[in-house]
PDB file of C-alpha atoms in Angstrom:
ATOM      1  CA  UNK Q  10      52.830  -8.260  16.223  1.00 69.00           C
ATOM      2  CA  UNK Q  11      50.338  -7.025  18.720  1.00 76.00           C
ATOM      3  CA  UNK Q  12      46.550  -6.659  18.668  1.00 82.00           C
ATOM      4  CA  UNK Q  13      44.602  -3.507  20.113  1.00 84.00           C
ATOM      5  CA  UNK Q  14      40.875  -3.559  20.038  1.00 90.00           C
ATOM      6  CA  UNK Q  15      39.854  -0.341  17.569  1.00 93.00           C
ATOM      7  CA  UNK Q  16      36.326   0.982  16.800  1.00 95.00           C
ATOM      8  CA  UNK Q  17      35.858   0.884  13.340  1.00 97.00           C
ATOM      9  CA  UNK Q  18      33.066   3.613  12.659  1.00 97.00           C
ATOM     10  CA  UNK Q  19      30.365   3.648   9.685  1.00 97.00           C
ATOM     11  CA  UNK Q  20      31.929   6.046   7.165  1.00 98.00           C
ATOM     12  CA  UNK Q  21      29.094   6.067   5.068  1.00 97.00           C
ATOM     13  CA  UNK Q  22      27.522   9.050   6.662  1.00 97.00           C
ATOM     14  CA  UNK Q  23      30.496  10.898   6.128  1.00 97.00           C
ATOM     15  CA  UNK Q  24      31.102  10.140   2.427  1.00 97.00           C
ATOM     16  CA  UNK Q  25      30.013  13.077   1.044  1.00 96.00           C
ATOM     17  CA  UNK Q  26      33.022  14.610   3.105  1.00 96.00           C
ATOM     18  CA  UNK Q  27      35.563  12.176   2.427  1.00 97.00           C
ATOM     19  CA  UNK Q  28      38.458  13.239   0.223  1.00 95.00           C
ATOM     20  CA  UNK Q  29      41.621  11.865  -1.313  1.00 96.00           C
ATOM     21  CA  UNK Q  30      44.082  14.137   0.062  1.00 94.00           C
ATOM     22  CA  UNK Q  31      42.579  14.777   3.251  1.00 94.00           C
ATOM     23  CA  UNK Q  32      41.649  11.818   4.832  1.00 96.00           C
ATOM     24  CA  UNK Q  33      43.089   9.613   1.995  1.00 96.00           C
ATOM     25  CA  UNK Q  34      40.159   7.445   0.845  1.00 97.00           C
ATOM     26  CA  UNK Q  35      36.631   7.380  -0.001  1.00 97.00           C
ATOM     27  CA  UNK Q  36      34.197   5.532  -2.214  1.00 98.00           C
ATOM     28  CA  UNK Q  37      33.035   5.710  -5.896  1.00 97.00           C
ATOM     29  CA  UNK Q  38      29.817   4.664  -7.648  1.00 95.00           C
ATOM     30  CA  UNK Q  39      30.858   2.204 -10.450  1.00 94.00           C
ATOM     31  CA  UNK Q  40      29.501  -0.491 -11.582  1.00 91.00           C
ATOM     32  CA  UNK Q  41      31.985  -3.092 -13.487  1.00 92.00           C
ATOM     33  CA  UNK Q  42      30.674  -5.758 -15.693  1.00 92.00           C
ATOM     34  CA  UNK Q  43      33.067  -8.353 -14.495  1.00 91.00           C
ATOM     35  CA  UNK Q  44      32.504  -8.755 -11.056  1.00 89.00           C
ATOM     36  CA  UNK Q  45      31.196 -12.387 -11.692  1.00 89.00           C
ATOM     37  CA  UNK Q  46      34.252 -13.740 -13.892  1.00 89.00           C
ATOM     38  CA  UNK Q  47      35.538 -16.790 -12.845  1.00 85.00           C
ATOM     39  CA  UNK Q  48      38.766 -17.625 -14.737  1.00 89.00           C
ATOM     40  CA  UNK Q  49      41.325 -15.249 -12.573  1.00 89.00           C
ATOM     41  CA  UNK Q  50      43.445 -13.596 -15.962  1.00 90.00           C
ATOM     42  CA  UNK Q  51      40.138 -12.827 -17.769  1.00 91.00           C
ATOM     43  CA  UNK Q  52      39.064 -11.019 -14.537  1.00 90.00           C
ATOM     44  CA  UNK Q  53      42.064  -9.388 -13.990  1.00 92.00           C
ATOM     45  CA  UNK Q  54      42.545  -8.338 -17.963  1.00 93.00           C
ATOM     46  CA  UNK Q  55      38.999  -7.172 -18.290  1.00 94.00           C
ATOM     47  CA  UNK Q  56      38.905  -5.326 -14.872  1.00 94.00           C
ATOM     48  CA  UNK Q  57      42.307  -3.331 -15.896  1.00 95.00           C
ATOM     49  CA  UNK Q  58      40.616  -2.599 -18.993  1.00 95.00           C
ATOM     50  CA  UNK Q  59      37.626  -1.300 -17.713  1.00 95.00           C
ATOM     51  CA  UNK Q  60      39.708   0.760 -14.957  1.00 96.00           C
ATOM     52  CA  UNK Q  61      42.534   2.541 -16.374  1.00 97.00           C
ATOM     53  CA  UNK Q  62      40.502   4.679 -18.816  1.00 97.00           C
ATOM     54  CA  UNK Q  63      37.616   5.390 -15.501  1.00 97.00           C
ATOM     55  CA  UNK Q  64      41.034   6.443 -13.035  1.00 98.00           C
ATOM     56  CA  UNK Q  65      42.149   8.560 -15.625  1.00 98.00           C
ATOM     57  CA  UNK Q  66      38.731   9.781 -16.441  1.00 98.00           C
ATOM     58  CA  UNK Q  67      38.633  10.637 -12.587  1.00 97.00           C
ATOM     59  CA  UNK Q  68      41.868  11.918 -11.597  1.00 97.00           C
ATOM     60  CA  UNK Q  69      41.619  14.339 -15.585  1.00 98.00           C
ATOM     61  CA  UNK Q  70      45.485  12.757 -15.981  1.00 98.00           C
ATOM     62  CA  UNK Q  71      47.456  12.945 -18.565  1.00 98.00           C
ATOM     63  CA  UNK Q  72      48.345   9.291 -18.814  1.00 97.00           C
ATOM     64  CA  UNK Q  73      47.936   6.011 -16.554  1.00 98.00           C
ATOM     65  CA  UNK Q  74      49.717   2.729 -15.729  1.00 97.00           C
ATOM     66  CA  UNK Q  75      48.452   0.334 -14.077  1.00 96.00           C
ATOM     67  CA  UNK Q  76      50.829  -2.259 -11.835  1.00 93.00           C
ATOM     68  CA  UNK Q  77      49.616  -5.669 -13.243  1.00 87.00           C
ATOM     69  CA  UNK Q  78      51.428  -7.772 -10.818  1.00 83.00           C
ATOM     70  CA  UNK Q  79      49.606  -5.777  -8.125  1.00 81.00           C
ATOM     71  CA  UNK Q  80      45.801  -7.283  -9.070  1.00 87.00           C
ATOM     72  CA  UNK Q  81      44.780  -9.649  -6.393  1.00 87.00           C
ATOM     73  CA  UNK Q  82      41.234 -11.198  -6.133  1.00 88.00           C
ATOM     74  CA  UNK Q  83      40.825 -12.420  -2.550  1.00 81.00           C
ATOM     75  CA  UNK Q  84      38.911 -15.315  -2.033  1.00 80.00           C
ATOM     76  CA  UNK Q  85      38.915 -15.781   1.910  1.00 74.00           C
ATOM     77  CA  UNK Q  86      38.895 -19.000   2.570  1.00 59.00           C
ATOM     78  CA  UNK Q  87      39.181 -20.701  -0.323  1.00 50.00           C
ATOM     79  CA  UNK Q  88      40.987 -24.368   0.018  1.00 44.00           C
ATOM     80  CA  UNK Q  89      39.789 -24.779  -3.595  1.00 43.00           C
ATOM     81  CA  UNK Q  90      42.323 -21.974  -4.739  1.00 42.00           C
ATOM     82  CA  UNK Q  91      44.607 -23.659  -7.220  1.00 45.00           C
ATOM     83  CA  UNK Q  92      48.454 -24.016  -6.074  1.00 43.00           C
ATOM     84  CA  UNK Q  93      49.751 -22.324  -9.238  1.00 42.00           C
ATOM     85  CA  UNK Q  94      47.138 -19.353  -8.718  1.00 43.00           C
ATOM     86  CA  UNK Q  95      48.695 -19.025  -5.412  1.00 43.00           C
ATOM     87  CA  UNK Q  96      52.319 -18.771  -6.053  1.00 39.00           C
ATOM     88  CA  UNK Q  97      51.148 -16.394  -9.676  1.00 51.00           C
ATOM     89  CA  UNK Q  98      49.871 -14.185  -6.240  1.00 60.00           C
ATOM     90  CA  UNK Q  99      46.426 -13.764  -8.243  1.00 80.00           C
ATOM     91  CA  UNK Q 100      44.355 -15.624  -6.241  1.00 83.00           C
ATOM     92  CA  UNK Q 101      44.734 -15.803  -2.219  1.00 81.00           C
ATOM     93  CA  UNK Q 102      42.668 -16.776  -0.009  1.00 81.00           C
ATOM     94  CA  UNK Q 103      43.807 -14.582   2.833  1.00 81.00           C
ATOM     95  CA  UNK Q 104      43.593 -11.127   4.252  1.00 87.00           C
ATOM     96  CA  UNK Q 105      46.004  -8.243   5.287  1.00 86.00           C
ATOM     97  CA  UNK Q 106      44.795  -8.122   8.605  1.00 89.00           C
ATOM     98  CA  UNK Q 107      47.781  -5.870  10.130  1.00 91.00           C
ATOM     99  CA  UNK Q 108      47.659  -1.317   9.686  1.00 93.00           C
ATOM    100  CA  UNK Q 109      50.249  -0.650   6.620  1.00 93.00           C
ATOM    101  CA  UNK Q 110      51.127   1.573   3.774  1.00 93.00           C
ATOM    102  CA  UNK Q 111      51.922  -0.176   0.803  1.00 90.00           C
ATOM    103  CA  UNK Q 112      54.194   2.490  -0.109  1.00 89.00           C
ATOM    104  CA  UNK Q 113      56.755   4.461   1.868  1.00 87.00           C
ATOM    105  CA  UNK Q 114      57.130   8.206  -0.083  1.00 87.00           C
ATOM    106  CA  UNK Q 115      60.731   6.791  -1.548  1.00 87.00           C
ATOM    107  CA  UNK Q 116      59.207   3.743  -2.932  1.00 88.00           C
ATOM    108  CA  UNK Q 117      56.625   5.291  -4.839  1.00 90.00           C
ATOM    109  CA  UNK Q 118      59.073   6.606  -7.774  1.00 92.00           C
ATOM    110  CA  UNK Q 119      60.992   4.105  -7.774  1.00 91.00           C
ATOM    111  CA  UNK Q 120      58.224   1.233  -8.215  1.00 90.00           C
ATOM    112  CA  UNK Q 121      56.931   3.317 -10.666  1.00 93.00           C
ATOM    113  CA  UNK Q 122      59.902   3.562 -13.036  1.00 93.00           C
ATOM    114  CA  UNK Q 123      60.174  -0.277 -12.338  1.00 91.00           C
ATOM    115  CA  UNK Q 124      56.739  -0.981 -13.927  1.00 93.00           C
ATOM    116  CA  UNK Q 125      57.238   1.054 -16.732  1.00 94.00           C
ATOM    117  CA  UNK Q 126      60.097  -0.990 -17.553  1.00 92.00           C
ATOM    118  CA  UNK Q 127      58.343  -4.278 -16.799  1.00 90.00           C
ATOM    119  CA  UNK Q 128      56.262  -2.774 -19.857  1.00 93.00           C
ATOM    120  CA  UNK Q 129      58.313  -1.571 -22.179  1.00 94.00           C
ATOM    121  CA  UNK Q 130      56.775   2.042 -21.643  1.00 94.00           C
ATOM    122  CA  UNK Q 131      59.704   4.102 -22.370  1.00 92.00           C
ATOM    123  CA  UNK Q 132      59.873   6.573 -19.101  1.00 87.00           C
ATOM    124  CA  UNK Q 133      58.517  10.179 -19.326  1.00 91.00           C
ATOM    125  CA  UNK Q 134      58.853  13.388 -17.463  1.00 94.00           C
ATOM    126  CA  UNK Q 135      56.184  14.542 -14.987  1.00 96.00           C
ATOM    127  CA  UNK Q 136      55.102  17.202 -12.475  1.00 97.00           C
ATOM    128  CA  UNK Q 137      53.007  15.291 -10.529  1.00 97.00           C
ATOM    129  CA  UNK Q 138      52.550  11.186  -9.723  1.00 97.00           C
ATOM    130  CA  UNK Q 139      50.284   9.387  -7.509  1.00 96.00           C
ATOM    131  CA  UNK Q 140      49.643   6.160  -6.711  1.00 96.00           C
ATOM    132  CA  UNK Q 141      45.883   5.157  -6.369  1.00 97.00           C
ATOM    133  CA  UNK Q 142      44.358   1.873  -4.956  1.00 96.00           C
ATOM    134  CA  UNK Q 143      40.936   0.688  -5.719  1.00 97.00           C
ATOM    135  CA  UNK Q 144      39.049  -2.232  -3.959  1.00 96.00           C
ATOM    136  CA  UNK Q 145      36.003  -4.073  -5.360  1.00 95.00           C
ATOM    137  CA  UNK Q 146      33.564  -6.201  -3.044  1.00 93.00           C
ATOM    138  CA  UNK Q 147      32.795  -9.162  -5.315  1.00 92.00           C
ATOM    139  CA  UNK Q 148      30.347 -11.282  -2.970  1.00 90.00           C
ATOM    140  CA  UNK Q 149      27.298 -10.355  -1.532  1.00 91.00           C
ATOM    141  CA  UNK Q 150      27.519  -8.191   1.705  1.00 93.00           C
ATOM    142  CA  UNK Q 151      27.663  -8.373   4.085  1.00 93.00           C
ATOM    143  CA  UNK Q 152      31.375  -9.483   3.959  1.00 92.00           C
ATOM    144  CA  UNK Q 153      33.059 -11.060   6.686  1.00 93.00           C
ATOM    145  CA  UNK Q 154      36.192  -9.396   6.207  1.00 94.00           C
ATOM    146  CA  UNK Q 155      35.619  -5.966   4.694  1.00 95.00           C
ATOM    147  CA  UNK Q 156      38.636  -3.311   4.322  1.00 96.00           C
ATOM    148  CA  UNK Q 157      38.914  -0.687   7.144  1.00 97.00           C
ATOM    149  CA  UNK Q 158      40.855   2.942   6.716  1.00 98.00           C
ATOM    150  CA  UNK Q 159      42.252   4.836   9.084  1.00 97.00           C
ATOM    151  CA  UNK Q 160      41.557   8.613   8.341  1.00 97.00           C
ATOM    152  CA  UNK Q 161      44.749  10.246   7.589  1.00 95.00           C
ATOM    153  CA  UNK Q 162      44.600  13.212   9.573  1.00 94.00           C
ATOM    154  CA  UNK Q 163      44.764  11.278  12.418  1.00 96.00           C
ATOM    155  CA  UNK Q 164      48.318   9.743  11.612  1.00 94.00           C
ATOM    156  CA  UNK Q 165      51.121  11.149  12.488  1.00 93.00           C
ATOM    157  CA  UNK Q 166      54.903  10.222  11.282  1.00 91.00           C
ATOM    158  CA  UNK Q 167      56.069   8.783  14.622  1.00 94.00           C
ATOM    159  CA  UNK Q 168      53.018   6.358  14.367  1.00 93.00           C
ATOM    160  CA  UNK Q 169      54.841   5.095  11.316  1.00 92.00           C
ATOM    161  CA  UNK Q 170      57.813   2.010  11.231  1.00 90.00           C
ATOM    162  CA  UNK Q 171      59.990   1.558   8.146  1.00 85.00           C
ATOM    163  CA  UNK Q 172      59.892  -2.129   6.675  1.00 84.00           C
ATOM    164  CA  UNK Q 173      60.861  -3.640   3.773  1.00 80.00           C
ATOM    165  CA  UNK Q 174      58.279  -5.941   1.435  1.00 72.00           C
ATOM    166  CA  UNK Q 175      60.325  -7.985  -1.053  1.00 65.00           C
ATOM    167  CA  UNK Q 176      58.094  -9.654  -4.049  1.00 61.00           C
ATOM    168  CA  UNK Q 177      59.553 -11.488  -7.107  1.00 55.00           C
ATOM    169  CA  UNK Q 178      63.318 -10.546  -5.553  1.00 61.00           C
ATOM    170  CA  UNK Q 179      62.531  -7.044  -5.809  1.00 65.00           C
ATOM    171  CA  UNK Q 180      62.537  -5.043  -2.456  1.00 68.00           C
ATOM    172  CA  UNK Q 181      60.863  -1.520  -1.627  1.00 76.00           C
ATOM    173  CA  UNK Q 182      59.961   0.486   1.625  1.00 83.00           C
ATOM    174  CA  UNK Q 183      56.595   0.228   3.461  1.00 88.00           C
ATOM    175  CA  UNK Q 184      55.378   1.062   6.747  1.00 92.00           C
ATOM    176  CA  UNK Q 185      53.562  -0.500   9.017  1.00 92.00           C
ATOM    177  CA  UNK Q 186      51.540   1.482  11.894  1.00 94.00           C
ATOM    178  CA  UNK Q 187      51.936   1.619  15.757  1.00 93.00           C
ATOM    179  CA  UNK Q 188      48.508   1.587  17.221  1.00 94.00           C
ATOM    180  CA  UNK Q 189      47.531   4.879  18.818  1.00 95.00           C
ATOM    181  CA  UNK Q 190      44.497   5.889  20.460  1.00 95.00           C
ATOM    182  CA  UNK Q 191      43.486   8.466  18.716  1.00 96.00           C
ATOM    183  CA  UNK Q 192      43.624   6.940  15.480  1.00 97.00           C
ATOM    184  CA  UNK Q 193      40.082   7.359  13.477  1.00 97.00           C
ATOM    185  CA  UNK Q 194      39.299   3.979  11.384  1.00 98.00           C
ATOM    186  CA  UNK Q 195      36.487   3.888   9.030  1.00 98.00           C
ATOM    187  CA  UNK Q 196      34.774   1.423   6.955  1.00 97.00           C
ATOM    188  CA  UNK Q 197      32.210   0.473   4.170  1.00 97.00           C
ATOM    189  CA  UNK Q 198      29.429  -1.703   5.471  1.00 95.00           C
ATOM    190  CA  UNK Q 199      27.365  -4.172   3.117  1.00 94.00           C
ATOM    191  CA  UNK Q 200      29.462  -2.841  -0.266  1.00 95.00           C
ATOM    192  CA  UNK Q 201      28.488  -4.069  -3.419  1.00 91.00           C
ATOM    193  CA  UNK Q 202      29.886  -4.732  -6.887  1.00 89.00           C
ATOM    194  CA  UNK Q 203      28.382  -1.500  -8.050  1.00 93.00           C
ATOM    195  CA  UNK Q 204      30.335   0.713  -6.025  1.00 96.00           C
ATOM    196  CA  UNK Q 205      34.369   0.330  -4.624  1.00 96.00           C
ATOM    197  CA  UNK Q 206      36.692   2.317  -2.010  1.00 97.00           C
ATOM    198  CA  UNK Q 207      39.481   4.362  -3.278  1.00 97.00           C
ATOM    199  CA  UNK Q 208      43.015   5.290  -1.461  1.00 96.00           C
ATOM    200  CA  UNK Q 209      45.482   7.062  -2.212  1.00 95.00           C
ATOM    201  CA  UNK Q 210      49.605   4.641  -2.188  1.00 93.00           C
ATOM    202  CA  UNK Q 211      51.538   7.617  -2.445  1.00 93.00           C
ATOM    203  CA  UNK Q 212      51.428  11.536  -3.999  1.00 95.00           C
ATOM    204  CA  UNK Q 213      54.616  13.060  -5.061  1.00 94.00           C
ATOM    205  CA  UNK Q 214      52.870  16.395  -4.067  1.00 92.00           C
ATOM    206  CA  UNK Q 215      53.738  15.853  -0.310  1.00 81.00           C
ATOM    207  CA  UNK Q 216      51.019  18.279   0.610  1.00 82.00           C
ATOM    208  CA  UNK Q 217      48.374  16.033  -0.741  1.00 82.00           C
ATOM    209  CA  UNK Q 218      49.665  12.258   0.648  1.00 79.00           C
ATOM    210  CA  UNK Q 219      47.530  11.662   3.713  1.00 83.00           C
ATOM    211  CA  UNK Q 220      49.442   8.784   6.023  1.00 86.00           C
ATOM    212  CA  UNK Q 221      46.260   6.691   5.452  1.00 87.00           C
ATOM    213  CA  UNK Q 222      46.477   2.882   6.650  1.00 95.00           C
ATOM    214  CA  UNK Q 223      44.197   0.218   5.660  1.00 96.00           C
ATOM    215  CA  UNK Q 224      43.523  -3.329   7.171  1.00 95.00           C
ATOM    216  CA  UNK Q 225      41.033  -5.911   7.028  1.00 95.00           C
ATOM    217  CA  UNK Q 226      39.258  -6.610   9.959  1.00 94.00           C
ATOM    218  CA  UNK Q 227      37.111  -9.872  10.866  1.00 93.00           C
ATOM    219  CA  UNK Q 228      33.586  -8.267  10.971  1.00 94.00           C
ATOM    220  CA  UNK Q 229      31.896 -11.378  11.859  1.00 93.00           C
ATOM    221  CA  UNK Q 230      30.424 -10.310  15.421  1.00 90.00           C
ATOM    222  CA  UNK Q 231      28.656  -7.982  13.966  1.00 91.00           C
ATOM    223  CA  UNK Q 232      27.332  -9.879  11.174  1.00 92.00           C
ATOM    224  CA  UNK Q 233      27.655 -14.023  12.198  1.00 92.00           C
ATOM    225  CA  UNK Q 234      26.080 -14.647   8.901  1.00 90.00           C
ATOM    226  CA  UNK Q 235      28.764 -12.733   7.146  1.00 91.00           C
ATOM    227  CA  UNK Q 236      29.283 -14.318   3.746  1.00 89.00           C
ATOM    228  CA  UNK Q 237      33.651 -15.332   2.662  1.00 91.00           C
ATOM    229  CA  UNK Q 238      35.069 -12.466   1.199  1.00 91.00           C
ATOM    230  CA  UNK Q 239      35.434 -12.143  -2.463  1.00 91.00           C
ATOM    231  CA  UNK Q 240      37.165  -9.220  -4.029  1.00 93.00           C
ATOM    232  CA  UNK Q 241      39.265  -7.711  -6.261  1.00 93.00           C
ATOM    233  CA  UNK Q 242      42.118  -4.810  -5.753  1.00 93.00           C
ATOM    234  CA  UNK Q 243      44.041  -2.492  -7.755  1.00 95.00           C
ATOM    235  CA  UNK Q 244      46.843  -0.552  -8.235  1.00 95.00           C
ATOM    236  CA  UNK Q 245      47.353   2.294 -10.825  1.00 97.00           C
ATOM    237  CA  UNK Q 246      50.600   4.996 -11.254  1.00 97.00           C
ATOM    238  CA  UNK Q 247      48.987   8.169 -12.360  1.00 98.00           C
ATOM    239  CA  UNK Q 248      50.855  10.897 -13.855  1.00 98.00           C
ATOM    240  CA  UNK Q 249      50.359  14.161 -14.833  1.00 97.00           C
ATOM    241  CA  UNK Q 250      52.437  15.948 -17.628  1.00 95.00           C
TER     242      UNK Q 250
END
C-alpha cells in the first residue's frame, strides 16, 4: 500500500453545506449520555439504544436495524485492551488509516438481509435502503487520530478497486481508493461527545450514494499534545417502506 501526502481541509466552515447525498457526510448535534461508559457491552447496548430511534427520527424511516457486530469503540493505543475484547472486535486499539468504502453497491443488500437473519427479523419489502455510519469522539479533543472524508463529488469510479473484507467467515465487496489529486478530504477538528459525523455505506437509490471514502489520519503535527483516540462507531440499515 502506498502513502501520498493529502491536505485535509477544516470542514467546519462548510457544514452548513454539507449533505448526505452530495458530498456523503456531515455532522450532527447530539449529545449521548454514554460517552463515559466503561464496560464495552453496556456502551455498545446503551449507545444502540439511544441511536436507532434518533437515525430513524432523522432519516423519517419507516423502520431501522442496526448491525450489532459492526459497533467498535477505538481505543488507540490501548495495551490495556483485554485479549477477549479484541478477538469479540469491540474494543481495538487501532485505526483504519488506509481510503475505503465499507460497502461496495452489491454488498449493501446482501449484508443487509444477512443481519436481519442474524436477528431473527423476518425480511420485508422496501423501496428504498441505505446504509448510514455514525462516529462519536469519546476523549477530549483534540484527538490524535480524528476521521477524515473525502467529499464525494470528487470521486470518481476508476478511483475505486474491488476487494473483498471477510469477518466471522463471511465475505462481502469493498473498495479501497487510488489516490488522486484532485480528491477533496475534509475533517472535524477538536469534536466532542456532544456532537458526531455522519456518512452515508451505501443507498440503493444510486442517484443519492456519493463514492465518499473515509480514513483516519495521524493529526499529531498539528496538535503534538493530541490526546489517544477514544471513540465509538456505528452502523445502521435503514429502510423505507
Amino acid at each position: 500500500m502506498v502513502s501520498y501526502d493529502v491536505t485535509i481541509r477544516d470542514a467546519r466552515p462548510i457544514v452548513d453545506e454539507l449533505s448526505l447525498d452530495s458530498e456523503g457526510f456531515t455532522l450532527i448535534q447530539h449529545k449521548i449520555s454514554c460517552a463515559n461508559e466503561s464496560d464495552p457491552e453496556v456502551m455498545r447496548d446503551r449507545y444502540l439504544e439511544e441511536m436507532v430511534p434518533f437515525i430513524k427520527d432523522y432519516f423519517k424511516a419507516s423502520w431501522v436495524v442496526p448491525k450489532k457486530d459492526a459497533v467498535i469503540i477505538r481505543s488507540v493505543g490501548a495495551s490495556s485492551v483485554p485479549p477477549a475484547e479484541k478477538g469479540a472486535g469491540l474494543v481495538r486499539p487501532y485505526v483504519a488509516s488506509f481510503a475505503h468504502i465499507d460497502y461496495a453497491p452489491i454488498a449493501g443488500p446482501v449484508m443487509a438481509a444477512r443481519e436481519d437473519q442474524l436477528q431473527g427479523i423476518p425480511i420485508r419489502a422496501y423501496s428504498r435502503l441505505m446504509i448510514i455510519q455514525a462516529w462519536h469522539a469519546l476523549s477530549e479533543p483534540p484527538q490524535d487520530f480524528p476521521l477524515a472524508f473525502c467529499d464525494g463529488n470528487s470521486v470518481v469510479d476508476t478511483d475505486l478497486v474491488d476487494t473483498v473484507y471477510e469477518k466471522y467467515d463471511v465475505k462481502h465487496k469493498t473498495w479501497l481508493v487510488h489516490y488522486s489529486p484532485v480528491h477533496r478530504w475534509y475533517y472535524f477538528p477538536e469534536m466532542s461527545s456532544d456532537e458526531f459525523a455522519l456518512f452515508k455505506g451505501y443507498d440503493s437509490e444510486d442517484d443519492h450514494n456519493p463514492r465518499s471514502a473515509h480514513a483516519a489520519f495521524d493529526n499529531r503535527r498539528a496538535y503534538p499534545n493530541a490526546k489517544p483516540r477514544r471513540s465509538v462507531e456505528a452502523r445502521f440499515f435503514v429502510y423505507y417502506d
